[in-house]
Amino acid sequence: MLFSLVYTICFAAILCGAFSLMRQGYAATNSPPMARASRHPEAPRHGEAVLYVDLNRERLEQLYQQPS
């Protein structure tokens, strides 16, 4: 009898915790994108120059054929 009572209480606690985590996950995915993720501090601003590396097959073959 005591074992059943303890088992039921533990099962209910785990079940409530699981539903709570699911609810928080759904709330996070349904929030607006700007509230969900903030901008990375090192991300380039609009119009700022960024480094671009062309790694297509022809360019790589040319780089491998150049003497070191």
N, CA, C and O atoms as a printed pandas DataFrame, in Angstrom:
     atom_number atom_name residue_name chain_id  residue_number  x_coord  y_coord  z_coord
0              1         N          MET        A               1    0.821   -1.192    0.000
1              2        CA          MET        A               1    0.000    0.000    0.000
2              3         C          MET        A               1    0.869    1.262    0.000
3              4         O          MET        A               1    0.646    2.185   -0.784
4              5         N          LEU        A               2    1.849    1.284    0.882
5              6        CA          LEU        A               2    2.730    2.446    0.977
6              7         C          LEU        A               2    3.542    2.600   -0.301
7              8         O          LEU        A               2    3.749    3.711   -0.788
8              9         N          PHE        A               3    4.002    1.466   -0.841
9             10        CA          PHE        A               3    4.776    1.509   -2.085
10            11         C          PHE        A               3    3.932    2.082   -3.225
11            12         O          PHE        A               3    4.439    2.882   -4.012
12            13         N          SER        A               4    2.688    1.705   -3.331
13            14        CA          SER        A               4    1.806    2.212   -4.392
14            15         C          SER        A               4    1.598    3.714   -4.264
15            16         O          SER        A               4    1.573    4.435   -5.261
16            17         N          LEU        A               5    1.449    4.178   -3.027
17            18        CA          LEU        A               5    1.247    5.603   -2.794
18            19         C          LEU        A               5    2.492    6.399   -3.185
19            20         O          LEU        A               5    2.379    7.429   -3.849
20            21         N          VAL        A               6    3.662    5.943   -2.789
21            22        CA          VAL        A               6    4.910    6.626   -3.128
22            23         C          VAL        A               6    5.130    6.584   -4.637
23            24         O          VAL        A               6    5.536    7.581   -5.235
24            25         N          TYR        A               7    4.866    5.439   -5.251
25            26        CA          TYR        A               7    5.030    5.289   -6.696
26            27         C          TYR        A               7    4.108    6.251   -7.451
27            28         O          TYR        A               7    4.530    6.874   -8.425
28            29         N          THR        A               8    2.863    6.373   -7.012
29            30        CA          THR        A               8    1.900    7.258   -7.664
30            31         C          THR        A               8    2.302    8.720   -7.508
31            32         O          THR        A               8    2.179    9.497   -8.455
32            33         N          ILE        A               9    2.772    9.096   -6.351
33            34        CA          ILE        A               9    3.203   10.478   -6.133
34            35         C          ILE        A               9    4.418   10.803   -7.002
35            36         O          ILE        A               9    4.461   11.867   -7.619
36            37         N          CYS        A              10    5.389    9.920   -7.060
37            38        CA          CYS        A              10    6.572   10.140   -7.900
38            39         C          CYS        A              10    6.194   10.191   -9.378
39            40         O          CYS        A              10    6.708   11.024  -10.124
40            41         N          PHE        A              11    5.307    9.311   -9.797
41            42        CA          PHE        A              11    4.866    9.303  -11.186
42            43         C          PHE        A              11    4.156   10.612  -11.543
43            44         O          PHE        A              11    4.368   11.165  -12.622
44            45         N          ALA        A              12    3.318   11.099  -10.636
45            46        CA          ALA        A              12    2.613   12.359  -10.881
46            47         C          ALA        A              12    3.592   13.534  -10.943
47            48         O          ALA        A              12    3.414   14.441  -11.756
48            49         N          ALA        A              13    4.618   13.528  -10.099
49            50        CA          ALA        A              13    5.610   14.606  -10.114
50            51         C          ALA        A              13    6.390   14.605  -11.429
51            52         O          ALA        A              13    6.628   15.663  -12.012
52            53         N          ILE        A              14    6.781   13.439  -11.888
53            54        CA          ILE        A              14    7.514   13.337  -13.162
54            55         C          ILE        A              14    6.617   13.755  -14.320
55            56         O          ILE        A              14    7.062   14.448  -15.235
56            57         N          LEU        A              15    5.375   13.342  -14.285
57            58        CA          LEU        A              15    4.427   13.701  -15.337
58            59         C          LEU        A              15    4.198   15.213  -15.379
59            60         O          LEU        A              15    4.164   15.799  -16.461
60            61         N          CYS        A              16    4.041   15.841  -14.233
61            62        CA          CYS        A              16    3.859   17.299  -14.194
62            63         C          CYS        A              16    5.103   18.015  -14.696
63            64         O          CYS        A              16    4.993   19.011  -15.410
64            65         N          GLY        A              17    6.284   17.525  -14.336
65            66        CA          GLY        A              17    7.524   18.125  -14.820
66            67         C          GLY        A              17    7.670   18.013  -16.323
67            68         O          GLY        A              17    8.114   18.956  -16.979
68            69         N          ALA        A              18    7.300   16.870  -16.871
69            70        CA          ALA        A              18    7.388   16.675  -18.316
70            71         C          ALA        A              18    6.443   17.624  -19.052
71            72         O          ALA        A              18    6.834   18.227  -20.052
72            73         N          PHE        A              19    5.226   17.762  -18.580
73            74        CA          PHE        A              19    4.281   18.671  -19.223
74            75         C          PHE        A              19    4.717   20.126  -19.079
75            76         O          PHE        A              19    4.496   20.942  -19.974
76            77         N          SER        A              20    5.335   20.440  -17.951
77            78        CA          SER        A              20    5.830   21.796  -17.757
78            79         C          SER        A              20    6.939   22.116  -18.760
79            80         O          SER        A              20    6.951   23.199  -19.346
80            81         N          LEU        A              21    7.862   21.190  -18.959
81            82        CA          LEU        A              21    8.938   21.398  -19.941
82            83         C          LEU        A              21    8.388   21.494  -21.362
83            84         O          LEU        A              21    8.863   22.306  -22.156
84            85         N          MET        A              22    7.389   20.671  -21.687
85            86        CA          MET        A              22    6.784   20.737  -23.013
86            87         C          MET        A              22    6.109   22.088  -23.224
87            88         O          MET        A              22    6.220   22.677  -24.299
88            89         N          ARG        A              23    5.419   22.573  -22.216
89            90        CA          ARG        A              23    4.731   23.866  -22.327
90            91         C          ARG        A              23    5.738   24.994  -22.523
91            92         O          ARG        A              23    5.501   25.895  -23.327
92            93         N          GLN        A              24    6.855   24.959  -21.805
93            94        CA          GLN        A              24    7.884   25.985  -21.970
94            95         C          GLN        A              24    8.490   25.927  -23.371
95            96         O          GLN        A              24    8.787   26.966  -23.960
96            97         N          GLY        A              25    8.672   24.733  -23.904
97            98        CA          GLY        A              25    9.202   24.587  -25.258
98            99         C          GLY        A              25    8.248   25.141  -26.294
99           100         O          GLY        A              25    8.671   25.821  -27.229
100          101         N          TYR        A              26    6.966   24.859  -26.139
101          102        CA          TYR        A              26    5.983   25.395  -27.078
102          103         C          TYR        A              26    5.895   26.913  -26.982
103          104         O          TYR        A              26    5.748   27.592  -27.998
104          105         N          ALA        A              27    5.984   27.444  -25.778
105          106        CA          ALA        A              27    5.918   28.892  -25.596
106          107         C          ALA        A              27    7.130   29.569  -26.227
107          108         O          ALA        A              27    7.009   30.662  -26.780
108          109         N          ALA        A              28    8.292   28.933  -26.151
109          110        CA          ALA        A              28    9.505   29.521  -26.729
110          111         C          ALA        A              28    9.449   29.512  -28.250
111          112         O          ALA        A              28    9.945   30.446  -28.880
112          113         N          THR        A              29    8.861   28.489  -28.859
113          114        CA          THR        A              29    8.808   28.423  -30.315
114          115         C          THR        A              29    7.713   29.304  -30.886
115          116         O          THR        A              29    7.795   29.694  -32.051
116          117         N          ASN        A              30    6.700   29.628  -30.114
117          118        CA          ASN        A              30    5.608   30.461  -30.609
118          119         C          ASN        A              30    5.825   31.941  -30.359
119          120         O          ASN        A              30    5.015   32.767  -30.780
120          121         N          SER        A              31    6.919   32.288  -29.674
121          122        CA          SER        A              31    7.186   33.702  -29.410
122          123         C          SER        A              31    7.767   34.346  -30.664
123          124         O          SER        A              31    8.261   33.637  -31.542
124          125         N          PRO        A              32    7.720   35.664  -30.767
125          126        CA          PRO        A              32    8.290   36.346  -31.937
126          127         C          PRO        A              32    9.787   36.070  -32.059
127          128         O          PRO        A              32   10.457   35.881  -31.044
128          129         N          PRO        A              33   10.326   36.043  -33.279
129          130        CA          PRO        A              33   11.738   35.687  -33.466
130          131         C          PRO        A              33   12.706   36.620  -32.748
131          132         O          PRO        A              33   13.729   36.160  -32.241
132          133         N          MET        A              34   12.415   37.911  -32.692
133          134        CA          MET        A              34   13.341   38.837  -32.048
134          135         C          MET        A              34   13.376   38.626  -30.534
135          136         O          MET        A              34   14.415   38.835  -29.909
136          137         N          ALA        A              35   12.271   38.221  -29.945
137          138        CA          ALA        A              35   12.261   37.978  -28.510
138          139         C          ALA        A              35   12.930   36.644  -28.187
139          140         O          ALA        A              35   13.429   36.448  -27.079
140          141         N          ARG        A              36   12.938   35.737  -29.146
141          142        CA          ARG        A              36   13.477   34.411  -28.915
142          143         C          ARG        A              36   15.001   34.416  -28.942
143          144         O          ARG        A              36   15.627   33.835  -28.055
144          145         N          ALA        A              37   15.609   35.052  -29.932
145          146        CA          ALA        A              37   17.064   35.025  -30.067
146          147         C          ALA        A              37   17.573   36.445  -30.271
147          148         O          ALA        A              37   17.099   37.170  -31.146
148          149         N          SER        A              38   18.527   36.821  -29.465
149          150        CA          SER        A              38   19.107   38.148  -29.627
150          151         C          SER        A              38   20.256   38.081  -30.640
151          152         O          SER        A              38   20.755   37.001  -30.958
152          153         N          ARG        A              39   20.658   39.232  -31.133
153          154        CA          ARG        A              39   21.715   39.310  -32.131
154          155         C          ARG        A              39   23.060   39.002  -31.479
155          156         O          ARG        A              39   23.337   39.462  -30.372
156          157         N          HIS        A              40   23.886   38.230  -32.161
157          158        CA          HIS        A              40   25.209   37.900  -31.655
158          159         C          HIS        A              40   26.060   39.166  -31.662
159          160         O          HIS        A              40   25.999   39.928  -32.627
160          161         N          PRO        A              41   26.852   39.416  -30.618
161          162        CA          PRO        A              41   27.607   40.662  -30.553
162          163         C          PRO        A              41   28.660   40.811  -31.653
163          164         O          PRO        A              41   29.023   41.937  -31.994
164          165         N          GLU        A              42   29.155   39.717  -32.213
165          166        CA          GLU        A              42   30.166   39.786  -33.261
166          167         C          GLU        A              42   29.582   39.669  -34.667
167          168         O          GLU        A              42   30.332   39.631  -35.642
168          169         N          ALA        A              43   28.274   39.614  -34.782
169          170        CA          ALA        A              43   27.646   39.515  -36.099
170          171         C          ALA        A              43   27.843   40.824  -36.860
171          172         O          ALA        A              43   27.789   41.898  -36.263
172          173         N          PRO        A              44   28.073   40.744  -38.186
173          174        CA          PRO        A              44   28.282   41.978  -38.951
174          175         C          PRO        A              44   26.989   42.790  -39.051
175          176         O          PRO        A              44   25.896   42.234  -39.152
176          177         N          ARG        A              45   27.136   44.082  -39.023
177          178        CA          ARG        A              45   25.995   44.983  -39.183
178          179         C          ARG        A              45   25.604   45.037  -40.659
179          180         O          ARG        A              45   26.373   44.622  -41.526
180          181         N          HIS        A              46   24.423   45.543  -40.936
181          182        CA          HIS        A              46   23.959   45.657  -42.306
182          183         C          HIS        A              46   24.879   46.606  -43.089
183          184         O          HIS        A              46   25.104   47.742  -42.673
184          185         N          GLY        A              47   25.402   46.135  -44.215
185          186        CA          GLY        A              47   26.280   46.947  -45.042
186          187         C          GLY        A              47   27.749   46.827  -44.690
187          188         O          GLY        A              47   28.590   47.359  -45.415
188          189         N          GLU        A              48   28.089   46.155  -43.611
189          190        CA          GLU        A              48   29.486   45.999  -43.216
190          191         C          GLU        A              48   30.156   44.930  -44.083
191          192         O          GLU        A              48   29.537   43.920  -44.419
192          193         N          ALA        A              49   31.419   45.157  -44.440
193          194        CA          ALA        A              49   32.150   44.212  -45.293
194          195         C          ALA        A              49   32.448   42.929  -44.517
195          196         O          ALA        A              49   32.811   42.963  -43.341
196          197         N          VAL        A              50   32.287   41.805  -45.202
197          198        CA          VAL        A              50   32.593   40.511  -44.609
198          199         C          VAL        A              50   33.569   39.767  -45.505
199          200         O          VAL        A              50   33.635   40.022  -46.708
200          201         N          LEU        A              51   34.324   38.851  -44.923
201          202        CA          LEU        A              51   35.278   38.043  -45.672
202          203         C          LEU        A              51   34.529   36.940  -46.410
203          204         O          LEU        A              51   33.710   36.232  -45.824
204          205         N          TYR        A              52   34.817   36.802  -47.698
205          206        CA          TYR        A              52   34.181   35.767  -48.498
206          207         C          TYR        A              52   35.274   34.912  -49.114
207          208         O          TYR        A              52   36.184   35.444  -49.748
208          209         N          VAL        A              53   35.205   33.611  -48.943
209          210        CA          VAL        A              53   36.192   32.686  -49.481
210          211         C          VAL        A              53   35.501   31.815  -50.513
211          212         O          VAL        A              53   34.535   31.117  -50.203
212          213         N          ASP        A              54   35.999   31.857  -51.747
213          214        CA          ASP        A              54   35.446   31.062  -52.842
214          215         C          ASP        A              54   36.126   29.695  -52.841
215          216         O          ASP        A              54   37.319   29.599  -53.127
216          217         N          LEU        A              55   35.386   28.647  -52.525
217          218        CA          LEU        A              55   35.964   27.315  -52.445
218          219         C          LEU        A              55   35.300   26.363  -53.443
219          220         O          LEU        A              55   35.031   25.207  -53.116
220          221         N          ASN        A              56   35.037   26.846  -54.650
221          222        CA          ASN        A              56   34.491   25.921  -55.636
222          223         C          ASN        A              56   35.600   25.015  -56.153
223          224         O          ASN        A              56   36.773   25.251  -55.866
224          225         N          ARG        A              57   35.255   24.011  -56.890
225          226        CA          ARG        A              57   36.209   22.971  -57.293
226          227         C          ARG        A              57   37.360   23.534  -58.123
227          228         O          ARG        A              57   38.517   23.189  -57.886
228          229         N          GLU        A              58   37.057   24.396  -59.093
229          230        CA          GLU        A              58   38.104   24.934  -59.958
230          231         C          GLU        A              58   39.098   25.775  -59.167
231          232         O          GLU        A              58   40.305   25.687  -59.391
232          233         N          ARG        A              59   38.604   26.575  -58.261
233          234        CA          ARG        A              59   39.481   27.425  -57.454
234          235         C          ARG        A              59   40.384   26.580  -56.551
235          236         O          ARG        A              59   41.565   26.891  -56.394
236          237         N          LEU        A              60   39.844   25.525  -55.965
237          238        CA          LEU        A              60   40.651   24.651  -55.123
238          239         C          LEU        A              60   41.732   23.941  -55.934
239          240         O          LEU        A              60   42.864   23.800  -55.471
240          241         N          GLU        A              61   41.388   23.497  -57.135
241          242        CA          GLU        A              61   42.395   22.842  -57.969
242          243         C          GLU        A              61   43.527   23.804  -58.313
243          244         O          GLU        A              61   44.690   23.403  -58.337
244          245         N          GLN        A              62   43.205   25.063  -58.578
245          246        CA          GLN        A              62   44.244   26.051  -58.863
246          247         C          GLN        A              62   45.125   26.277  -57.634
247          248         O          GLN        A              62   46.341   26.417  -57.762
248          249         N          LEU        A              63   44.524   26.313  -56.455
249          250        CA          LEU        A              63   45.311   26.516  -55.244
250          251         C          LEU        A              63   46.247   25.338  -54.985
251          252         O          LEU        A              63   47.376   25.542  -54.540
252          253         N          TYR        A              64   45.803   24.115  -55.252
253          254        CA          TYR        A              64   46.649   22.937  -55.020
254          255         C          TYR        A              64   47.793   22.854  -56.022
255          256         O          TYR        A              64   48.846   22.301  -55.704
256          257         N          GLN        A              65   47.609   23.391  -57.221
257          258        CA          GLN        A              65   48.651   23.314  -58.237
258          259         C          GLN        A              65   49.716   24.399  -58.060
259          260         O          GLN        A              65   50.793   24.298  -58.649
260          261         N          GLN        A              66   49.442   25.417  -57.273
261          262        CA          GLN        A              66   50.437   26.474  -57.036
262          263         C          GLN        A              66   51.547   25.922  -56.153
263          264         O          GLN        A              66   51.285   25.145  -55.235
264          265         N          PRO        A              67   52.811   26.328  -56.433
265          266        CA          PRO        A              67   53.914   25.876  -55.577
266          267         C          PRO        A              67   53.820   26.530  -54.189
267          268         O          PRO        A              67   53.367   27.667  -54.061
268          269         N          SER        A              68   54.239   25.820  -53.186
269          270        CA          SER        A              68   54.152   26.326  -51.811
270          271         C          SER        A              68   55.193   27.377  -51.531
271          272         O          SER        A              68   55.256   27.905  -50.421
